mmCIF file with all atom_site columns, C-alpha atoms in Angstrom:
data_model
loop_
_atom_site.group_PDB
_atom_site.id
_atom_site.type_symbol
_atom_site.label_atom_id
_atom_site.label_alt_id
_atom_site.label_comp_id
_atom_site.label_asym_id
_atom_site.label_entity_id
_atom_site.label_seq_id
_atom_site.pdbx_PDB_ins_code
_atom_site.Cartn_x
_atom_site.Cartn_y
_atom_site.Cartn_z
_atom_site.occupancy
_atom_site.B_iso_or_equiv
_atom_site.pdbx_formal_charge
_atom_site.auth_seq_id
_atom_site.auth_comp_id
_atom_site.auth_asym_id
_atom_site.auth_atom_id
_atom_site.pdbx_PDB_model_num
ATOM 1   C CA . UNK A 1 1   ? 0.000   0.000   0.000   1.00 36.00 ? 1   UNK A CA 1
ATOM 2   C CA . UNK A 1 2   ? 1.304   3.420   -0.911  1.00 36.00 ? 2   UNK A CA 1
ATOM 3   C CA . UNK A 1 3   ? 1.315   6.099   1.798   1.00 34.00 ? 3   UNK A CA 1
ATOM 4   C CA . UNK A 1 4   ? 0.743   9.369   -0.039  1.00 35.00 ? 4   UNK A CA 1
ATOM 5   C CA . UNK A 1 5   ? 0.839   11.685  2.998   1.00 34.00 ? 5   UNK A CA 1
ATOM 6   C CA . UNK A 1 6   ? 3.038   10.327  5.817   1.00 32.00 ? 6   UNK A CA 1
ATOM 7   C CA . UNK A 1 7   ? 2.405   13.487  7.870   1.00 28.00 ? 7   UNK A CA 1
ATOM 8   C CA . UNK A 1 8   ? -1.331  12.734  8.146   1.00 30.00 ? 8   UNK A CA 1
ATOM 9   C CA . UNK A 1 9   ? -0.564  9.155   9.161   1.00 28.00 ? 9   UNK A CA 1
ATOM 10  C CA . UNK A 1 10  ? 1.864   10.339  11.835  1.00 29.00 ? 10  UNK A CA 1
ATOM 11  C CA . UNK A 1 11  ? -0.639  12.862  13.257  1.00 27.00 ? 11  UNK A CA 1
ATOM 12  C CA . UNK A 1 12  ? -3.435  10.280  13.315  1.00 27.00 ? 12  UNK A CA 1
ATOM 13  C CA . UNK A 1 13  ? -1.245  7.759   15.113  1.00 29.00 ? 13  UNK A CA 1
ATOM 14  C CA . UNK A 1 14  ? -0.211  10.378  17.671  1.00 27.00 ? 14  UNK A CA 1
ATOM 15  C CA . UNK A 1 15  ? -3.859  11.261  18.443  1.00 27.00 ? 15  UNK A CA 1
ATOM 16  C CA . UNK A 1 16  ? -4.728  7.591   18.913  1.00 29.00 ? 16  UNK A CA 1
ATOM 17  C CA . UNK A 1 17  ? -1.881  7.126   21.372  1.00 26.00 ? 17  UNK A CA 1
ATOM 18  C CA . UNK A 1 18  ? -2.962  10.161  23.413  1.00 28.00 ? 18  UNK A CA 1
ATOM 19  C CA . UNK A 1 19  ? -6.529  8.844   23.709  1.00 29.00 ? 19  UNK A CA 1
ATOM 20  C CA . UNK A 1 20  ? -5.336  5.368   24.695  1.00 31.00 ? 20  UNK A CA 1
ATOM 21  C CA . UNK A 1 21  ? -2.997  6.702   27.361  1.00 32.00 ? 21  UNK A CA 1
ATOM 22  C CA . UNK A 1 22  ? -5.564  9.173   28.776  1.00 34.00 ? 22  UNK A CA 1
ATOM 23  C CA . UNK A 1 23  ? -3.068  12.003  28.690  1.00 38.00 ? 23  UNK A CA 1
ATOM 24  C CA . UNK A 1 24  ? -0.545  10.163  30.882  1.00 37.00 ? 24  UNK A CA 1
ATOM 25  C CA . UNK A 1 25  ? 3.168   10.793  30.544  1.00 41.00 ? 25  UNK A CA 1
ATOM 26  C CA . UNK A 1 26  ? 4.486   8.726   27.680  1.00 38.00 ? 26  UNK A CA 1
ATOM 27  C CA . UNK A 1 27  ? 7.194   6.140   28.422  1.00 42.00 ? 27  UNK A CA 1
ATOM 28  C CA . UNK A 1 28  ? 10.757  7.032   27.515  1.00 52.00 ? 28  UNK A CA 1
ATOM 29  C CA . UNK A 1 29  ? 11.600  6.426   23.890  1.00 53.00 ? 29  UNK A CA 1
ATOM 30  C CA . UNK A 1 30  ? 13.941  3.503   23.166  1.00 57.00 ? 30  UNK A CA 1
ATOM 31  C CA . UNK A 1 31  ? 17.355  4.423   21.801  1.00 64.00 ? 31  UNK A CA 1
ATOM 32  C CA . UNK A 1 32  ? 17.316  5.011   18.074  1.00 62.00 ? 32  UNK A CA 1
ATOM 33  C CA . UNK A 1 33  ? 19.296  2.533   15.968  1.00 62.00 ? 33  UNK A CA 1
ATOM 34  C CA . UNK A 1 34  ? 22.377  3.781   14.210  1.00 59.00 ? 34  UNK A CA 1
ATOM 35  C CA . UNK A 1 35  ? 21.477  5.128   10.762  1.00 58.00 ? 35  UNK A CA 1
ATOM 36  C CA . UNK A 1 36  ? 22.325  2.868   7.868   1.00 54.00 ? 36  UNK A CA 1
ATOM 37  C CA . UNK A 1 37  ? 25.115  3.983   5.624   1.00 53.00 ? 37  UNK A CA 1
ATOM 38  C CA . UNK A 1 38  ? 23.677  5.219   2.352   1.00 51.00 ? 38  UNK A CA 1
ATOM 39  C CA . UNK A 1 39  ? 25.832  4.803   -0.722  1.00 56.00 ? 39  UNK A CA 1
ATOM 40  C CA . UNK A 1 40  ? 25.415  7.836   -2.929  1.00 63.00 ? 40  UNK A CA 1
ATOM 41  C CA . UNK A 1 41  ? 24.521  7.103   -6.529  1.00 67.00 ? 41  UNK A CA 1
ATOM 42  C CA . UNK A 1 42  ? 26.999  8.508   -9.043  1.00 72.00 ? 42  UNK A CA 1
ATOM 43  C CA . UNK A 1 43  ? 25.786  11.499  -11.050 1.00 84.00 ? 43  UNK A CA 1
ATOM 44  C CA . UNK A 1 44  ? 23.996  10.617  -14.263 1.00 84.00 ? 44  UNK A CA 1
ATOM 45  C CA . UNK A 1 45  ? 25.317  12.550  -17.275 1.00 86.00 ? 45  UNK A CA 1
ATOM 46  C CA . UNK A 1 46  ? 23.083  13.694  -20.103 1.00 83.00 ? 46  UNK A CA 1
ATOM 47  C CA . UNK A 1 47  ? 22.174  10.879  -22.469 1.00 83.00 ? 47  UNK A CA 1
ATOM 48  C CA . UNK A 1 48  ? 22.568  8.178   -19.794 1.00 89.00 ? 48  UNK A CA 1
ATOM 49  C CA . UNK A 1 49  ? 20.119  6.303   -17.582 1.00 91.00 ? 49  UNK A CA 1
ATOM 50  C CA . UNK A 1 50  ? 20.287  5.708   -13.846 1.00 93.00 ? 50  UNK A CA 1
ATOM 51  C CA . UNK A 1 51  ? 20.738  2.080   -12.804 1.00 93.00 ? 51  UNK A CA 1
ATOM 52  C CA . UNK A 1 52  ? 18.251  2.648   -9.972  1.00 92.00 ? 52  UNK A CA 1
ATOM 53  C CA . UNK A 1 53  ? 15.544  3.853   -12.361 1.00 91.00 ? 53  UNK A CA 1
ATOM 54  C CA . UNK A 1 54  ? 16.230  1.032   -14.793 1.00 91.00 ? 54  UNK A CA 1
ATOM 55  C CA . UNK A 1 55  ? 15.954  -1.549  -12.018 1.00 92.00 ? 55  UNK A CA 1
ATOM 56  C CA . UNK A 1 56  ? 12.612  -0.057  -10.981 1.00 91.00 ? 56  UNK A CA 1
ATOM 57  C CA . UNK A 1 57  ? 11.334  -0.717  -14.503 1.00 88.00 ? 57  UNK A CA 1
ATOM 58  C CA . UNK A 1 58  ? 12.847  -4.214  -14.598 1.00 90.00 ? 58  UNK A CA 1
ATOM 59  C CA . UNK A 1 59  ? 11.060  -5.057  -11.353 1.00 88.00 ? 59  UNK A CA 1
ATOM 60  C CA . UNK A 1 60  ? 7.717   -4.137  -12.914 1.00 85.00 ? 60  UNK A CA 1
ATOM 61  C CA . UNK A 1 61  ? 8.265   -6.630  -15.714 1.00 80.00 ? 61  UNK A CA 1
ATOM 62  C CA . UNK A 1 62  ? 7.730   -6.532  -19.485 1.00 77.00 ? 62  UNK A CA 1
ATOM 63  C CA . UNK A 1 63  ? 3.930   -6.082  -19.214 1.00 78.00 ? 63  UNK A CA 1
ATOM 64  C CA . UNK A 1 64  ? 4.499   -2.714  -17.514 1.00 79.00 ? 64  UNK A CA 1
ATOM 65  C CA . UNK A 1 65  ? 6.559   -1.505  -20.465 1.00 78.00 ? 65  UNK A CA 1
ATOM 66  C CA . UNK A 1 66  ? 4.390   -3.074  -23.155 1.00 76.00 ? 66  UNK A CA 1
ATOM 67  C CA . UNK A 1 67  ? 1.287   -1.450  -21.667 1.00 81.00 ? 67  UNK A CA 1
ATOM 68  C CA . UNK A 1 68  ? 2.901   1.948   -22.309 1.00 82.00 ? 68  UNK A CA 1
ATOM 69  C CA . UNK A 1 69  ? 4.614   1.263   -25.629 1.00 85.00 ? 69  UNK A CA 1
ATOM 70  C CA . UNK A 1 70  ? 2.247   -0.564  -28.024 1.00 90.00 ? 70  UNK A CA 1
ATOM 71  C CA . UNK A 1 71  ? 4.031   -2.654  -30.658 1.00 90.00 ? 71  UNK A CA 1
ATOM 72  C CA . UNK A 1 72  ? 3.115   -4.791  -33.654 1.00 94.00 ? 72  UNK A CA 1
ATOM 73  C CA . UNK A 1 73  ? 4.926   -7.659  -35.328 1.00 94.00 ? 73  UNK A CA 1
ATOM 74  C CA . UNK A 1 74  ? 6.680   -6.975  -38.646 1.00 95.00 ? 74  UNK A CA 1
ATOM 75  C CA . UNK A 1 75  ? 7.250   -9.800  -41.144 1.00 95.00 ? 75  UNK A CA 1
ATOM 76  C CA . UNK A 1 76  ? 8.890   -9.974  -44.565 1.00 93.00 ? 76  UNK A CA 1
ATOM 77  C CA . UNK A 1 77  ? 7.271   -12.985 -46.141 1.00 92.00 ? 77  UNK A CA 1
ATOM 78  C CA . UNK A 1 78  ? 7.755   -15.694 -43.531 1.00 91.00 ? 78  UNK A CA 1
ATOM 79  C CA . UNK A 1 79  ? 10.775  -14.018 -41.954 1.00 94.00 ? 79  UNK A CA 1
ATOM 80  C CA . UNK A 1 80  ? 10.430  -12.150 -38.680 1.00 94.00 ? 80  UNK A CA 1
ATOM 81  C CA . UNK A 1 81  ? 11.939  -8.651  -38.830 1.00 95.00 ? 81  UNK A CA 1
ATOM 82  C CA . UNK A 1 82  ? 11.121  -7.003  -35.525 1.00 95.00 ? 82  UNK A CA 1
ATOM 83  C CA . UNK A 1 83  ? 8.542   -5.037  -33.586 1.00 94.00 ? 83  UNK A CA 1
ATOM 84  C CA . UNK A 1 84  ? 7.182   -1.715  -34.863 1.00 95.00 ? 84  UNK A CA 1
ATOM 85  C CA . UNK A 1 85  ? 6.705   0.945   -32.188 1.00 94.00 ? 85  UNK A CA 1
ATOM 86  C CA . UNK A 1 86  ? 3.222   2.364   -32.611 1.00 93.00 ? 86  UNK A CA 1
ATOM 87  C CA . UNK A 1 87  ? 3.806   5.033   -29.967 1.00 89.00 ? 87  UNK A CA 1
ATOM 88  C CA . UNK A 1 88  ? 6.713   6.219   -27.796 1.00 84.00 ? 88  UNK A CA 1
ATOM 89  C CA . UNK A 1 89  ? 6.640   7.974   -24.396 1.00 79.00 ? 89  UNK A CA 1
ATOM 90  C CA . UNK A 1 90  ? 6.883   11.767  -24.390 1.00 76.00 ? 90  UNK A CA 1
ATOM 91  C CA . UNK A 1 91  ? 9.986   11.547  -22.188 1.00 69.00 ? 91  UNK A CA 1
ATOM 92  C CA . UNK A 1 92  ? 11.910  9.936   -25.059 1.00 71.00 ? 92  UNK A CA 1
ATOM 93  C CA . UNK A 1 93  ? 12.252  13.238  -26.893 1.00 71.00 ? 93  UNK A CA 1
ATOM 94  C CA . UNK A 1 94  ? 16.028  13.226  -26.438 1.00 74.00 ? 94  UNK A CA 1
ATOM 95  C CA . UNK A 1 95  ? 16.402  9.678   -27.801 1.00 82.00 ? 95  UNK A CA 1
ATOM 96  C CA . UNK A 1 96  ? 16.437  9.140   -31.566 1.00 88.00 ? 96  UNK A CA 1
ATOM 97  C CA . UNK A 1 97  ? 13.632  6.577   -31.513 1.00 90.00 ? 97  UNK A CA 1
ATOM 98  C CA . UNK A 1 98  ? 10.292  7.432   -33.079 1.00 92.00 ? 98  UNK A CA 1
ATOM 99  C CA . UNK A 1 99  ? 6.901   5.904   -33.610 1.00 93.00 ? 99  UNK A CA 1
ATOM 100 C CA . UNK A 1 100 ? 7.108   3.685   -36.688 1.00 95.00 ? 100 UNK A CA 1
ATOM 101 C CA . UNK A 1 101 ? 10.655  2.473   -36.012 1.00 96.00 ? 101 UNK A CA 1
ATOM 102 C CA . UNK A 1 102 ? 11.055  -1.320  -36.083 1.00 97.00 ? 102 UNK A CA 1
ATOM 103 C CA . UNK A 1 103 ? 13.154  -2.642  -33.191 1.00 96.00 ? 103 UNK A CA 1
ATOM 104 C CA . UNK A 1 104 ? 15.176  -5.684  -34.281 1.00 96.00 ? 104 UNK A CA 1
ATOM 105 C CA . UNK A 1 105 ? 17.345  -6.392  -31.228 1.00 95.00 ? 105 UNK A CA 1
ATOM 106 C CA . UNK A 1 106 ? 18.282  -5.205  -27.745 1.00 95.00 ? 106 UNK A CA 1
ATOM 107 C CA . UNK A 1 107 ? 21.910  -5.510  -26.692 1.00 95.00 ? 107 UNK A CA 1
ATOM 108 C CA . UNK A 1 108 ? 22.536  -7.655  -29.781 1.00 95.00 ? 108 UNK A CA 1
ATOM 109 C CA . UNK A 1 109 ? 19.885  -10.183 -28.704 1.00 95.00 ? 109 UNK A CA 1
ATOM 110 C CA . UNK A 1 110 ? 16.923  -11.020 -30.983 1.00 93.00 ? 110 UNK A CA 1
ATOM 111 C CA . UNK A 1 111 ? 13.321  -10.485 -29.901 1.00 90.00 ? 111 UNK A CA 1
ATOM 112 C CA . UNK A 1 112 ? 11.457  -13.003 -32.048 1.00 91.00 ? 112 UNK A CA 1
ATOM 113 C CA . UNK A 1 113 ? 10.101  -15.318 -29.332 1.00 89.00 ? 113 UNK A CA 1
ATOM 114 C CA . UNK A 1 114 ? 9.084   -14.830 -25.687 1.00 85.00 ? 114 UNK A CA 1
ATOM 115 C CA . UNK A 1 115 ? 12.253  -16.699 -24.697 1.00 86.00 ? 115 UNK A CA 1
ATOM 116 C CA . UNK A 1 116 ? 14.319  -14.214 -26.716 1.00 90.00 ? 116 UNK A CA 1
ATOM 117 C CA . UNK A 1 117 ? 12.470  -11.302 -25.142 1.00 86.00 ? 117 UNK A CA 1
ATOM 118 C CA . UNK A 1 118 ? 13.096  -12.550 -21.609 1.00 86.00 ? 118 UNK A CA 1
ATOM 119 C CA . UNK A 1 119 ? 16.780  -13.149 -22.341 1.00 88.00 ? 119 UNK A CA 1
ATOM 120 C CA . UNK A 1 120 ? 17.186  -9.555  -23.506 1.00 90.00 ? 120 UNK A CA 1
ATOM 121 C CA . UNK A 1 121 ? 15.172  -8.279  -20.547 1.00 90.00 ? 121 UNK A CA 1
ATOM 122 C CA . UNK A 1 122 ? 17.187  -10.130 -17.898 1.00 90.00 ? 122 UNK A CA 1
ATOM 123 C CA . UNK A 1 123 ? 20.581  -9.135  -19.317 1.00 91.00 ? 123 UNK A CA 1
ATOM 124 C CA . UNK A 1 124 ? 19.707  -5.492  -18.677 1.00 92.00 ? 124 UNK A CA 1
ATOM 125 C CA . UNK A 1 125 ? 20.123  -6.151  -14.947 1.00 93.00 ? 125 UNK A CA 1
ATOM 126 C CA . UNK A 1 126 ? 23.906  -6.440  -15.437 1.00 93.00 ? 126 UNK A CA 1
ATOM 127 C CA . UNK A 1 127 ? 24.494  -4.605  -18.726 1.00 94.00 ? 127 UNK A CA 1
ATOM 128 C CA . UNK A 1 128 ? 26.576  -1.436  -18.794 1.00 95.00 ? 128 UNK A CA 1
ATOM 129 C CA . UNK A 1 129 ? 24.558  0.022   -21.659 1.00 95.00 ? 129 UNK A CA 1
ATOM 130 C CA . UNK A 1 130 ? 21.190  -0.242  -23.332 1.00 94.00 ? 130 UNK A CA 1
ATOM 131 C CA . UNK A 1 131 ? 21.785  -0.753  -27.042 1.00 95.00 ? 131 UNK A CA 1
ATOM 132 C CA . UNK A 1 132 ? 18.803  -0.811  -29.382 1.00 94.00 ? 132 UNK A CA 1
ATOM 133 C CA . UNK A 1 133 ? 19.039  -1.760  -33.062 1.00 97.00 ? 133 UNK A CA 1
ATOM 134 C CA . UNK A 1 134 ? 16.146  -0.690  -35.245 1.00 97.00 ? 134 UNK A CA 1
ATOM 135 C CA . UNK A 1 135 ? 15.083  0.031   -38.809 1.00 97.00 ? 135 UNK A CA 1
ATOM 136 C CA . UNK A 1 136 ? 13.633  3.340   -39.985 1.00 97.00 ? 136 UNK A CA 1
ATOM 137 C CA . UNK A 1 137 ? 12.396  3.621   -43.566 1.00 94.00 ? 137 UNK A CA 1
ATOM 138 C CA . UNK A 1 138 ? 14.726  0.815   -44.648 1.00 94.00 ? 138 UNK A CA 1
ATOM 139 C CA . UNK A 1 139 ? 17.794  2.234   -42.876 1.00 96.00 ? 139 UNK A CA 1
ATOM 140 C CA . UNK A 1 140 ? 19.411  0.222   -40.071 1.00 97.00 ? 140 UNK A CA 1
ATOM 141 C CA . UNK A 1 141 ? 20.157  2.406   -37.043 1.00 97.00 ? 141 UNK A CA 1
ATOM 142 C CA . UNK A 1 142 ? 21.480  1.954   -33.518 1.00 97.00 ? 142 UNK A CA 1
ATOM 143 C CA . UNK A 1 143 ? 21.176  3.938   -30.307 1.00 94.00 ? 143 UNK A CA 1
ATOM 144 C CA . UNK A 1 144 ? 23.332  3.272   -27.242 1.00 94.00 ? 144 UNK A CA 1
ATOM 145 C CA . UNK A 1 145 ? 22.458  4.599   -23.782 1.00 92.00 ? 145 UNK A CA 1
ATOM 146 C CA . UNK A 1 146 ? 25.006  4.148   -20.941 1.00 94.00 ? 146 UNK A CA 1
ATOM 147 C CA . UNK A 1 147 ? 23.688  2.727   -17.659 1.00 95.00 ? 147 UNK A CA 1
ATOM 148 C CA . UNK A 1 148 ? 25.192  4.488   -14.630 1.00 95.00 ? 148 UNK A CA 1
ATOM 149 C CA . UNK A 1 149 ? 25.531  2.649   -11.319 1.00 94.00 ? 149 UNK A CA 1
ATOM 150 C CA . UNK A 1 150 ? 26.527  -0.764  -10.000 1.00 93.00 ? 150 UNK A CA 1
ATOM 151 C CA . UNK A 1 151 ? 24.173  -3.715  -10.656 1.00 93.00 ? 151 UNK A CA 1
ATOM 152 C CA . UNK A 1 152 ? 22.119  -5.129  -7.794  1.00 93.00 ? 152 UNK A CA 1
ATOM 153 C CA . UNK A 1 153 ? 22.494  -8.949  -7.718  1.00 90.00 ? 153 UNK A CA 1
ATOM 154 C CA . UNK A 1 154 ? 19.038  -9.299  -6.162  1.00 91.00 ? 154 UNK A CA 1
ATOM 155 C CA . UNK A 1 155 ? 17.435  -7.906  -9.311  1.00 91.00 ? 155 UNK A CA 1
ATOM 156 C CA . UNK A 1 156 ? 18.900  -10.692 -11.434 1.00 85.00 ? 156 UNK A CA 1
ATOM 157 C CA . UNK A 1 157 ? 17.613  -13.306 -9.001  1.00 88.00 ? 157 UNK A CA 1
ATOM 158 C CA . UNK A 1 158 ? 14.130  -11.779 -9.015  1.00 87.00 ? 158 UNK A CA 1
ATOM 159 C CA . UNK A 1 159 ? 14.031  -11.709 -12.809 1.00 86.00 ? 159 UNK A CA 1
ATOM 160 C CA . UNK A 1 160 ? 15.148  -15.333 -13.014 1.00 83.00 ? 160 UNK A CA 1
ATOM 161 C CA . UNK A 1 161 ? 12.262  -16.343 -10.736 1.00 82.00 ? 161 UNK A CA 1
ATOM 162 C CA . UNK A 1 162 ? 9.783   -14.294 -12.758 1.00 78.00 ? 162 UNK A CA 1
ATOM 163 C CA . UNK A 1 163 ? 11.023  -15.856 -15.975 1.00 74.00 ? 163 UNK A CA 1
ATOM 164 C CA . UNK A 1 164 ? 10.612  -19.361 -14.551 1.00 74.00 ? 164 UNK A CA 1
ATOM 165 C CA . UNK A 1 165 ? 7.131   -18.494 -13.279 1.00 74.00 ? 165 UNK A CA 1
ATOM 166 C CA . UNK A 1 166 ? 6.163   -17.165 -16.695 1.00 65.00 ? 166 UNK A CA 1
ATOM 167 C CA . UNK A 1 167 ? 7.351   -20.313 -18.455 1.00 64.00 ? 167 UNK A CA 1
ATOM 168 C CA . UNK A 1 168 ? 5.415   -22.495 -16.008 1.00 63.00 ? 168 UNK A CA 1
ATOM 169 C CA . UNK A 1 169 ? 2.236   -20.408 -16.125 1.00 58.00 ? 169 UNK A CA 1
ATOM 170 C CA . UNK A 1 170 ? -0.685  -21.560 -18.227 1.00 46.00 ? 170 UNK A CA 1
ATOM 171 C CA . UNK A 1 171 ? -3.976  -19.825 -19.025 1.00 45.00 ? 171 UNK A CA 1
ATOM 172 C CA . UNK A 1 172 ? -7.003  -21.142 -17.150 1.00 43.00 ? 172 UNK A CA 1
ATOM 173 C CA . UNK A 1 173 ? -9.522  -23.083 -19.208 1.00 36.00 ? 173 UNK A CA 1
ATOM 174 C CA . UNK A 1 174 ? -13.273 -23.088 -18.491 1.00 38.00 ? 174 UNK A CA 1
ATOM 175 C CA . UNK A 1 175 ? -13.396 -26.779 -19.403 1.00 37.00 ? 175 UNK A CA 1
ATOM 176 C CA . UNK A 1 176 ? -11.638 -29.054 -16.853 1.00 36.00 ? 176 UNK A CA 1
ATOM 177 C CA . UNK A 1 177 ? -9.096  -31.314 -18.464 1.00 38.00 ? 177 UNK A CA 1
ATOM 178 C CA . UNK A 1 178 ? -8.893  -29.129 -21.558 1.00 38.00 ? 178 UNK A CA 1
ATOM 179 C CA . UNK A 1 179 ? -6.132  -26.788 -20.437 1.00 36.00 ? 179 UNK A CA 1
ATOM 180 C CA . UNK A 1 180 ? -3.785  -25.412 -23.068 1.00 40.00 ? 180 UNK A CA 1
ATOM 181 C CA . UNK A 1 181 ? -0.194  -24.484 -22.359 1.00 38.00 ? 181 UNK A CA 1
ATOM 182 C CA . UNK A 1 182 ? 1.720   -21.726 -24.101 1.00 42.00 ? 182 UNK A CA 1
ATOM 183 C CA . UNK A 1 183 ? 4.796   -22.585 -26.116 1.00 47.00 ? 183 UNK A CA 1
ATOM 184 C CA . UNK A 1 184 ? 7.642   -20.253 -25.013 1.00 45.00 ? 184 UNK A CA 1
ATOM 185 C CA . UNK A 1 185 ? 9.361   -20.741 -28.402 1.00 49.00 ? 185 UNK A CA 1
ATOM 186 C CA . UNK A 1 186 ? 6.416   -19.429 -30.418 1.00 51.00 ? 186 UNK A CA 1
ATOM 187 C CA . UNK A 1 187 ? 6.110   -15.807 -31.508 1.00 53.00 ? 187 UNK A CA 1
ATOM 188 C CA . UNK A 1 188 ? 3.358   -13.713 -30.022 1.00 48.00 ? 188 UNK A CA 1
ATOM 189 C CA . UNK A 1 189 ? 2.723   -15.918 -26.971 1.00 39.00 ? 189 UNK A CA 1
ATOM 190 C CA . UNK A 1 190 ? 4.466   -13.997 -24.238 1.00 38.00 ? 190 UNK A CA 1
ATOM 191 C CA . UNK A 1 191 ? 3.179   -15.517 -21.008 1.00 37.00 ? 191 UNK A CA 1
ATOM 192 C CA . UNK A 1 192 ? 4.341   -13.588 -17.969 1.00 35.00 ? 192 UNK A CA 1
ATOM 193 C CA . UNK A 1 193 ? 2.846   -13.692 -14.501 1.00 40.00 ? 193 UNK A CA 1
ATOM 194 C CA . UNK A 1 194 ? 1.947   -10.057 -13.685 1.00 42.00 ? 194 UNK A CA 1
ATOM 195 C CA . UNK A 1 195 ? 3.329   -8.324  -10.623 1.00 46.00 ? 195 UNK A CA 1
ATOM 196 C CA . UNK A 1 196 ? 0.631   -7.527  -8.073  1.00 41.00 ? 196 UNK A CA 1
ATOM 197 C CA . UNK A 1 197 ? 2.520   -4.472  -6.817  1.00 43.00 ? 197 UNK A CA 1
ATOM 198 C CA . UNK A 1 198 ? 0.632   -1.241  -7.686  1.00 40.00 ? 198 UNK A CA 1
ATOM 199 C CA . UNK A 1 199 ? 2.333   0.814   -10.353 1.00 37.00 ? 199 UNK A CA 1
ATOM 200 C CA . UNK A 1 200 ? 1.936   3.889   -8.140  1.00 37.00 ? 200 UNK A CA 1
ATOM 201 C CA . UNK A 1 201 ? 4.464   2.408   -5.728  1.00 40.00 ? 201 UNK A CA 1
ATOM 202 C CA . UNK A 1 202 ? 7.202   2.636   -8.339  1.00 39.00 ? 202 UNK A CA 1
ATOM 203 C CA . UNK A 1 203 ? 8.510   6.094   -9.070  1.00 40.00 ? 203 UNK A CA 1
ATOM 204 C CA . UNK A 1 204 ? 10.062  6.191   -12.512 1.00 44.00 ? 204 UNK A CA 1
ATOM 205 C CA . UNK A 1 205 ? 11.000  9.413   -14.249 1.00 49.00 ? 205 UNK A CA 1
ATOM 206 C CA . UNK A 1 206 ? 11.033  8.679   -17.977 1.00 46.00 ? 206 UNK A CA 1
ATOM 207 C CA . UNK A 1 207 ? 12.352  12.148  -18.770 1.00 49.00 ? 207 UNK A CA 1
ATOM 208 C CA . UNK A 1 208 ? 15.958  11.177  -17.872 1.00 50.00 ? 208 UNK A CA 1
#
């Protein structure tokens, strides 16, 4: 649950304690624990992305991104080409990626199947840059965005669990005994167990 106004919560709790104690002298406060050492994040130069902000997006999972950036499959005959971006976030103004561009790979990894997509997604937890290859009006282009900050090993472990859960998940069938299971090697069948955490609990500034 997201606490939008911690001051109101603190005041309400204080009033409840006063009523319960009947105005008696409060007991002495226990000694405060030593503050934890906070490691300052290195400054993020223009054209780069903060590791902390990237990890916040990775924690939300691919559905969080795909719900904000609609894509469509692009084929040449029977050959898969990539995914056309139908829209891009406003905060991407400084990045040379536009609606209509066809993304062919991320960090040199293909995106044809759900397995490919997950592989590219999970490598971002340790990558030092986000490199996107795409096609615009027949021209092959590439954009590279440095990732500033040290990787958090816990993120990689979380993503590995989510990937395993997605591969094991199957859609529910209204007819018992007639369940169908998604093939993770087939295009267009990305099966990912959604995160129940509210999106409002994750603060991501797409403008940087």
